[in-house]
Coordinates of C-alpha atoms and ligand atoms in Angstrom, one line a residue:
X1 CA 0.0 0.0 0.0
X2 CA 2.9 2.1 1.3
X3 CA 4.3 2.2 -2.7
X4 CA 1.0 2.8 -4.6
X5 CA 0.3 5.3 -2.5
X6 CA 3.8 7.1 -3.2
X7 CA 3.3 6.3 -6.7
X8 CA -0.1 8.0 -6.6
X9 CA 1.1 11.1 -4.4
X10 CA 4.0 11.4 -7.1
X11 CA 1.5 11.0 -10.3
X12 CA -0.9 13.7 -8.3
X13 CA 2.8 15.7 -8.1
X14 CA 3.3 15.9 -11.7
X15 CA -0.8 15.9 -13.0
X16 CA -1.3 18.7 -10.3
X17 CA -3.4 19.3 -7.1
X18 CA -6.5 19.0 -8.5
X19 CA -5.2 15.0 -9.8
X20 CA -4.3 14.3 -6.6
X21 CA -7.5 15.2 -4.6
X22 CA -9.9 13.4 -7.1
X23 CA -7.9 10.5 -7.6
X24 CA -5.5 9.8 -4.8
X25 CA -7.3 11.0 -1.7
X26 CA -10.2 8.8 -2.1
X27 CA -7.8 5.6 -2.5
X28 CA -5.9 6.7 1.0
X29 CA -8.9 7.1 2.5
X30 CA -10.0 3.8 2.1
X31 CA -6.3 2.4 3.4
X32 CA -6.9 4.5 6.7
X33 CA -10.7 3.4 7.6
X34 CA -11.6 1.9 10.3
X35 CA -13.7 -0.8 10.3
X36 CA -15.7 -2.3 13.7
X37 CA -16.7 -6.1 13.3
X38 CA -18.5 -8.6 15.5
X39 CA -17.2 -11.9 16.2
X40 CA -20.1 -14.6 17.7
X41 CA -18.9 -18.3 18.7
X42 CA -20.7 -21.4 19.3
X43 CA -18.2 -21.8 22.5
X44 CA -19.4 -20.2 25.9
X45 CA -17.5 -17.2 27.0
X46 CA -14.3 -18.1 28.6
X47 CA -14.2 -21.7 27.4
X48 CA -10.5 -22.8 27.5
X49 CA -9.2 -23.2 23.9
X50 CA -12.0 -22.0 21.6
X51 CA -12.6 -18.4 23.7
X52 CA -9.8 -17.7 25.8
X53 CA -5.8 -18.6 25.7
X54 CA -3.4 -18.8 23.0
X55 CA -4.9 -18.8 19.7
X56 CA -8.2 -18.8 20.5
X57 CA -11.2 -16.7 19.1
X58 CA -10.6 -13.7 21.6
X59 CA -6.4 -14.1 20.8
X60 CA -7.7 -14.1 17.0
X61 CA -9.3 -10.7 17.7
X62 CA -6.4 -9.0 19.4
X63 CA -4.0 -10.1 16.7
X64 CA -5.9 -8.8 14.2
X65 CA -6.7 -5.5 15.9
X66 CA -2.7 -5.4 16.9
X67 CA -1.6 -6.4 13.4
X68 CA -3.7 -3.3 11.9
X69 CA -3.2 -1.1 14.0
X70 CA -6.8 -0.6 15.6
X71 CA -8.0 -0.2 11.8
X72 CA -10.0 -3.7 12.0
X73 CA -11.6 -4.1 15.8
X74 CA -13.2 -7.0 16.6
X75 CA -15.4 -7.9 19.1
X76 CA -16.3 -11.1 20.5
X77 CA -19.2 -12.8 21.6
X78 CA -19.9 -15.9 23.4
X79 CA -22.5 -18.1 22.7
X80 CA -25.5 -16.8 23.8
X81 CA -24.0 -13.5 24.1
X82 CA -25.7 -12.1 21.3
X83 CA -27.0 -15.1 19.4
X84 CA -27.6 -18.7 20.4
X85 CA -24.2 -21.1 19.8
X86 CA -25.5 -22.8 16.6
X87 CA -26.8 -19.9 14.6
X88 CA -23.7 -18.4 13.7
X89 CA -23.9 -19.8 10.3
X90 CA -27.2 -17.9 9.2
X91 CA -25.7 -14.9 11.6
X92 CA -22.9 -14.6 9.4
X93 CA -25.3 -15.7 5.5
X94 CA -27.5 -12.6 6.9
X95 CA -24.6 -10.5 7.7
X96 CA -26.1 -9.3 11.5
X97 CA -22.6 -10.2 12.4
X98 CA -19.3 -10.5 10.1
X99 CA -17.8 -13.4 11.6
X100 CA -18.4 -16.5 13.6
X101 CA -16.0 -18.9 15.4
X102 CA -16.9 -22.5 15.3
X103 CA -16.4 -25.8 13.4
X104 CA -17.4 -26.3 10.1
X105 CA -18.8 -29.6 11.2
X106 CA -21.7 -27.6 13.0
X107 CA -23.3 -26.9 9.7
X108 CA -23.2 -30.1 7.9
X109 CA -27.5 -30.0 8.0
X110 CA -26.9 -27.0 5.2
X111 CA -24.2 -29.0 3.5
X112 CA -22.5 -31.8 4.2
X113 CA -19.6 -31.3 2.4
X114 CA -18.8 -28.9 5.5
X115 CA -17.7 -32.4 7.3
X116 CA -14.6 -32.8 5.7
X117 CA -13.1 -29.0 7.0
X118 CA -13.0 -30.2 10.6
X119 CA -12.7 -33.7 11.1
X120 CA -13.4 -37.3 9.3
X121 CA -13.2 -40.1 11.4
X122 CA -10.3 -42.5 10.9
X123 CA -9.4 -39.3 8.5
X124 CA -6.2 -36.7 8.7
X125 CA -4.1 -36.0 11.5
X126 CA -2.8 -32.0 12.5
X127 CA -0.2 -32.5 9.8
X128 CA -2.1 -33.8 7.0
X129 CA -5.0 -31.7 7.2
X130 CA -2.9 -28.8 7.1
X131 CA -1.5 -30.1 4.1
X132 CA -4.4 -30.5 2.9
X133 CA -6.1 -27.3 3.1
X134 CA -3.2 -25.0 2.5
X135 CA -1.6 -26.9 -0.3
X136 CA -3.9 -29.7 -1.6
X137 CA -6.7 -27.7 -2.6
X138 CA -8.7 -28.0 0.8
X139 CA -9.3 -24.6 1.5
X140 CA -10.1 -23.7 -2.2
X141 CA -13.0 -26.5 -1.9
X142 CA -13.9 -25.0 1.5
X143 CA -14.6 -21.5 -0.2
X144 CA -16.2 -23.7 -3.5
X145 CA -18.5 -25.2 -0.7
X146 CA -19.7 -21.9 0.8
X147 CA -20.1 -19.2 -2.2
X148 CA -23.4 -20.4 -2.9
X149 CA -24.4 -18.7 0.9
X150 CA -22.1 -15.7 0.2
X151 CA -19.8 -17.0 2.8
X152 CA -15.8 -17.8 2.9
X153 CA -13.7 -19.5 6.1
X154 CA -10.1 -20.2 7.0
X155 CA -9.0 -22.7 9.7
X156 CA -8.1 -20.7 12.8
X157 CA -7.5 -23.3 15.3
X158 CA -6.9 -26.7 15.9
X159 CA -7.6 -29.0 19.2
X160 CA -5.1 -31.9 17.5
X161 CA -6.3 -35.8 17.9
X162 CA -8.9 -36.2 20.2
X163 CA -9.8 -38.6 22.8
X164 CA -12.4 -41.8 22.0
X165 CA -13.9 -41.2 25.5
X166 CA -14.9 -42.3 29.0
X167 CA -16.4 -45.4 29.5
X168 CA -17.6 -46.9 32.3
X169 CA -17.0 -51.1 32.0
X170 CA -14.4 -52.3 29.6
X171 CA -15.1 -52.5 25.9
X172 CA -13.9 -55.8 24.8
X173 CA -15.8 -57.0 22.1
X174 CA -18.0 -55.5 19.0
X175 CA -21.1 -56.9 21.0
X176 CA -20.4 -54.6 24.2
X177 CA -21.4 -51.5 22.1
X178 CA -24.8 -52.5 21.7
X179 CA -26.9 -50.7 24.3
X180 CA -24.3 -48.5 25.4
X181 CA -25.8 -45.1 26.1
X182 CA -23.1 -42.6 25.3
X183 CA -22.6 -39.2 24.6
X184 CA -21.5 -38.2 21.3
X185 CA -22.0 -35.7 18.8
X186 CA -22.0 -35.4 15.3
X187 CA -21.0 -38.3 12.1
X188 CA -19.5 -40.3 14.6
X189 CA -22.8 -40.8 16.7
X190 CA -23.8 -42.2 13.8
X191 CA -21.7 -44.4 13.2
X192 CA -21.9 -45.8 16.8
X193 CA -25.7 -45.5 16.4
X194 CA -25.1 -48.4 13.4
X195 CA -23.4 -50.5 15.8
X196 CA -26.4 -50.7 18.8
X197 CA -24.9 -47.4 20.5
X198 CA -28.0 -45.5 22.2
X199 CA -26.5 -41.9 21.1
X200 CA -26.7 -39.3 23.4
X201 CA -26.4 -35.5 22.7
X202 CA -25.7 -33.3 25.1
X203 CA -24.0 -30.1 25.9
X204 CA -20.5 -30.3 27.6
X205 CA -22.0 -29.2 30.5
X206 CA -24.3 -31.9 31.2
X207 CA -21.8 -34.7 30.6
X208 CA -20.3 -35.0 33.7
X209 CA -23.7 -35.5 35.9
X210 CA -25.0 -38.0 33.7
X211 CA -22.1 -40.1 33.3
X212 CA -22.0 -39.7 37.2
X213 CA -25.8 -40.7 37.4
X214 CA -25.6 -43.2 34.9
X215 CA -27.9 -41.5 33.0
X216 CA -25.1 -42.2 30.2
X217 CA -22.4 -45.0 30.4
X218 CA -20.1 -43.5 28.5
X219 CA -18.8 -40.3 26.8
X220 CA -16.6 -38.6 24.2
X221 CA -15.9 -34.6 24.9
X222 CA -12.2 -33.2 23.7
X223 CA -9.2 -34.3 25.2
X224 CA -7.1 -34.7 28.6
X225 CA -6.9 -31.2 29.5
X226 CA -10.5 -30.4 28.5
X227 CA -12.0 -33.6 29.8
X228 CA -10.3 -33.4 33.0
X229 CA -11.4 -29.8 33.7
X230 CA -15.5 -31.2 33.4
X231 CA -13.9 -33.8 36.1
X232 CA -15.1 -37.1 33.6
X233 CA -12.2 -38.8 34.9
X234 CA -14.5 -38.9 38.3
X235 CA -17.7 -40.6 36.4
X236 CA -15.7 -43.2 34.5
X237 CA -12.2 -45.5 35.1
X238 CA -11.9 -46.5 31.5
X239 CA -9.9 -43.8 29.3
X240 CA -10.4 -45.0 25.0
X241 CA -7.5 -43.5 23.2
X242 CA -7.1 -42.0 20.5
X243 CA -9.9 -40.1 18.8
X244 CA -10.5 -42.2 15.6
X245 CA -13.7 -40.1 15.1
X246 CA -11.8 -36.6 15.5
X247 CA -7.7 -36.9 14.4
X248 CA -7.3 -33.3 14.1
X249 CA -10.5 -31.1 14.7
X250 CA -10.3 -27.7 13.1
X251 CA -11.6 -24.7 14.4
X252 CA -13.3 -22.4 11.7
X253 CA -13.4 -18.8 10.9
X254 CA -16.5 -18.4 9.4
X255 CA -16.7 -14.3 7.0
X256 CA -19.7 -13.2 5.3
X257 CA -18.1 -12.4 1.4
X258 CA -19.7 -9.1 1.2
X259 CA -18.4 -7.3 4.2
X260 CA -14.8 -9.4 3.4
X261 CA -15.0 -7.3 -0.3
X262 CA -15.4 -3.9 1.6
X263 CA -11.7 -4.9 3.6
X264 CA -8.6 -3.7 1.9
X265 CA -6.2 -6.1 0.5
X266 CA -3.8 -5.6 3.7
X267 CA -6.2 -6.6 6.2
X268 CA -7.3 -9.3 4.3
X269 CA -3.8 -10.4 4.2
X270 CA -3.7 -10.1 8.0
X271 CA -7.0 -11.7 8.8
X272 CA -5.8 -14.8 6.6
X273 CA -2.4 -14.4 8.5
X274 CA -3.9 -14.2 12.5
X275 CA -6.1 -17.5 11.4
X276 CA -3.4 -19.3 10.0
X277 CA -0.8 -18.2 12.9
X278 CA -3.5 -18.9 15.7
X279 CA -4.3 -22.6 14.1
X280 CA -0.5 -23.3 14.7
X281 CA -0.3 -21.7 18.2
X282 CA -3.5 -23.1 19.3
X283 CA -2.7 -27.0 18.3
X284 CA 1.1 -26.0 20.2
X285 CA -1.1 -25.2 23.7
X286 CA -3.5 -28.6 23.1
X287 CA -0.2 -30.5 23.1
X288 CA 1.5 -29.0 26.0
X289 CA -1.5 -29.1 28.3
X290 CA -3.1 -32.7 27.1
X291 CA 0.4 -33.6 28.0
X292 CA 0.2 -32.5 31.3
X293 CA -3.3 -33.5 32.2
X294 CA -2.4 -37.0 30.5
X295 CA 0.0 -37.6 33.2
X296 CA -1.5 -36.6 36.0
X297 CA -4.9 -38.9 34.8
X298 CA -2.6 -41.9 34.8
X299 CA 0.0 -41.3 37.5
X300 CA -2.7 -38.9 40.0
X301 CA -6.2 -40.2 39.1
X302 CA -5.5 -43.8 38.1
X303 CA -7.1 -43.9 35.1
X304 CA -6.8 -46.8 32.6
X305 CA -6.1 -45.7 29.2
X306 CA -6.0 -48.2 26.3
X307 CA -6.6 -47.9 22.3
X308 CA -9.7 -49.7 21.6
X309 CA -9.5 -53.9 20.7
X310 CA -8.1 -54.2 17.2
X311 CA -12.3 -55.8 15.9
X312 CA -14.4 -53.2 17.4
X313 CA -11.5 -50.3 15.4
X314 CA -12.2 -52.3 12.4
X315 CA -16.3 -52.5 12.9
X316 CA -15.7 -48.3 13.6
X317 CA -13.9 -48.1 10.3
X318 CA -16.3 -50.3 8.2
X319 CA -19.3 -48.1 9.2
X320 CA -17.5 -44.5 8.5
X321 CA -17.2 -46.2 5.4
X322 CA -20.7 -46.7 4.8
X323 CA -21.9 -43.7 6.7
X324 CA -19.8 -41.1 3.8
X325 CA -20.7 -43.2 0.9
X326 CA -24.3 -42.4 1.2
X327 CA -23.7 -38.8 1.9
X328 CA -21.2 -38.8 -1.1
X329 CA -24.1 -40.6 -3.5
X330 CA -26.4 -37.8 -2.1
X331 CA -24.6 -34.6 -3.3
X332 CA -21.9 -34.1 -6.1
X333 CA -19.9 -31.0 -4.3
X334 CA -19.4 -33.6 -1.1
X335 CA -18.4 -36.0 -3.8
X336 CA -16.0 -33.3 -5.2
X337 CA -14.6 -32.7 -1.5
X338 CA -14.5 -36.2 -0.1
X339 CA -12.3 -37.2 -3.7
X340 CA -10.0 -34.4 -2.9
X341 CA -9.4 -35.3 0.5
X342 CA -9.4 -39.2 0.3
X343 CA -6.7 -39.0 -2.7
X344 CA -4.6 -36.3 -0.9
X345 CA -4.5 -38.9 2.4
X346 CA -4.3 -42.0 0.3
X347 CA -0.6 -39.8 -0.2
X348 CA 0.0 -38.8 2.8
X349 CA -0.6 -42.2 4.2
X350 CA 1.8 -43.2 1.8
X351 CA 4.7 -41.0 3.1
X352 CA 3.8 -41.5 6.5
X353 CA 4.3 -44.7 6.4
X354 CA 8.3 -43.6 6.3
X355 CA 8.0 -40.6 7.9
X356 CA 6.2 -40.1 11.2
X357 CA 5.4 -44.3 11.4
X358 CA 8.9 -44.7 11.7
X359 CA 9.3 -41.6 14.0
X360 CA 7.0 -43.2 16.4
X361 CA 8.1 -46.7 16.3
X362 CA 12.0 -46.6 15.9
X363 CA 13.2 -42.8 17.0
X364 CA 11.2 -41.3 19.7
X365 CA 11.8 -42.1 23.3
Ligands
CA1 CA1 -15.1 -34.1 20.5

């Protein structure tokens, strides 16, 4: 901006005064206005993660407004603040507010290609989604996906691999999932629901008291740190690892397109920049405190944590199967995306398998 605007001052120079205020005041102008957003989330105020700490929606906010210098202020909302958690996708289509902080997996009743921008089960870890969306064509499909609602998104956050859950007795068997009530949200309650699983949804809040009550006898949330903090490890002895149905959840920054048009180019730039520097710094606090919390579970709380039995992973895996191939036969742009993605991880797999496999297996510890 700084060089057009010396270029303009300079043509204004030689056309004369009268140049320079018609053409090259107006463009200044626009570089210096201010601009005052609102940010809703479908996270409660001060939730750890999503509202408050590093990277998270408030951290977003202050970047930004840091970055610019005050010329793009953002304020944020919890949910319920201003609008309920879950309407921050027609919030944002309506433009009552210019941004919303969520999951893309929120809004997969408008389209379901919207899955595939947070999580797939048994799908990408931290590394490959990132791959992904900034270089495999991810994050072009993610914009492809919302034009039609005059909407674009960036991944802002990202919690890493979650946790399978809590249970209460010991899953040993494919069988031992029938009649299990648990608490789980989303494609993966469906997937359990295929398998006998008596799905439960219910807001973070509740979890605890009913796996205490045995209202539910078991439950999926986030991870150690998170669970931890809502006390699960209290309810239930048996700790599931790792999250098959979320290996790297993404945390979305949801703009409406009209109000983006009216930004110029700079603070798009840093918008695009904060998201993409608070979805690394973000995933960096998940490790460090899941590490923590992980520790203390086992060595404090004596918590048993175990990766599912090798059948009922391979039941999980043959469902998610079935589960995306009838959403895939039901829409061509969820084809579109669910191609992209599968043949990026069918290479990523690939090069795992000597990278990070060995990594795991032969170098650390
Ligand atoms: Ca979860």
């Amino acid at each position: 901006m700084q060089s057009n605007r010396r270029k303009f001052l300079s043509k204004g120079a030689v056309a004369g005064v009268a140049g320079a205020s018609t053409l090259g005041f107006p463009m200044i102008a626009k570089a210096q206005q201010t601009f005052n957003w609102k940010m809703t989330s479908a996270y409660g105020k001060g939730s750890p993660f999503y509202m408050e700490g590093p990277g998270s929606a408030t951290d977003l906010a202050r970047r930004i407004n840091e970055m610019s210098n005050g010329r793009l202020r953002i304020q944020v909302f919890g949910a319920g603040e201003l609008i309920p958690a879950f309407e921050g996708f027609d919030a944002v289509r309506a433009g009552t507010v210019e941004m919303n902080h969520a999951n893309s997996y929120f809004w997969t009743g408008k389209t379901f290609a919207a899955q595939y921008f947070t999580a797939v089960p048994f799908g990408l870890n931290f590394q490959g989604m990132n791959g992904w969306l900034y270089d495999g064509g991810g994050l072009g499909l993610w914009h492809e996906v919302y034009d039609p609602f005059g909407m674009i998104a960036f991944p802002c956050g990202n919690t890493g691999v979650q946790m399978t859950g809590w249970f209460k007795k010991e899953i040993k068997t494919v069988k031992d999932l029938e009649g299990l009530k648990m608490r789980i949200p989303g494609l993966a309650g469906k997937v359990y629901a295929n398998l006998g699983v008596d799905v439960k949804v219910l807001p973070g809040g509740e979890i605890f008291p009913a796996l205490e009550r045995g209202v539910i006898d078991a439950a999926e949330f986030v991870g150690p740190f998170q669970d931890r903090r809502l006390g699960l490890h209290k309810a239930a002895k048996f700790y599931y690892t790792t999250g098959w149905h979320e290996t790297a959840t993404v945390s979305e920054l949801l703009i409406n397109k009209a109000a983006w048009a009216k930004l110029p180019k700079d603070l798009q730039a840093i918008v695009e920049n904060a998201c993409a520097a608070c979805n690394v710094i973000s995933e960096g606090w998940c490790q460090r405190n899941n590490a923590e919390a992980m520790e203390d579970l086992i060595k404090n709380q004596k918590v048993v944590a175990r990766p599912l039995p090798d059948p009922v992973i391979k039941a999980l895996r043959d469902e998610t199967r079935k589960v995306l191939a009838e959403n895939i036969a039901k829409d061509p742009l969820t084809k579109k995306v669910h191609d992209s993605y599968m043949a990026f991880k069918a290479k990523f797999d690939s090069w795992s398998g000597y990278s990070e496999l060995p990594y795991h297996t032969k170098i650390r510890g």
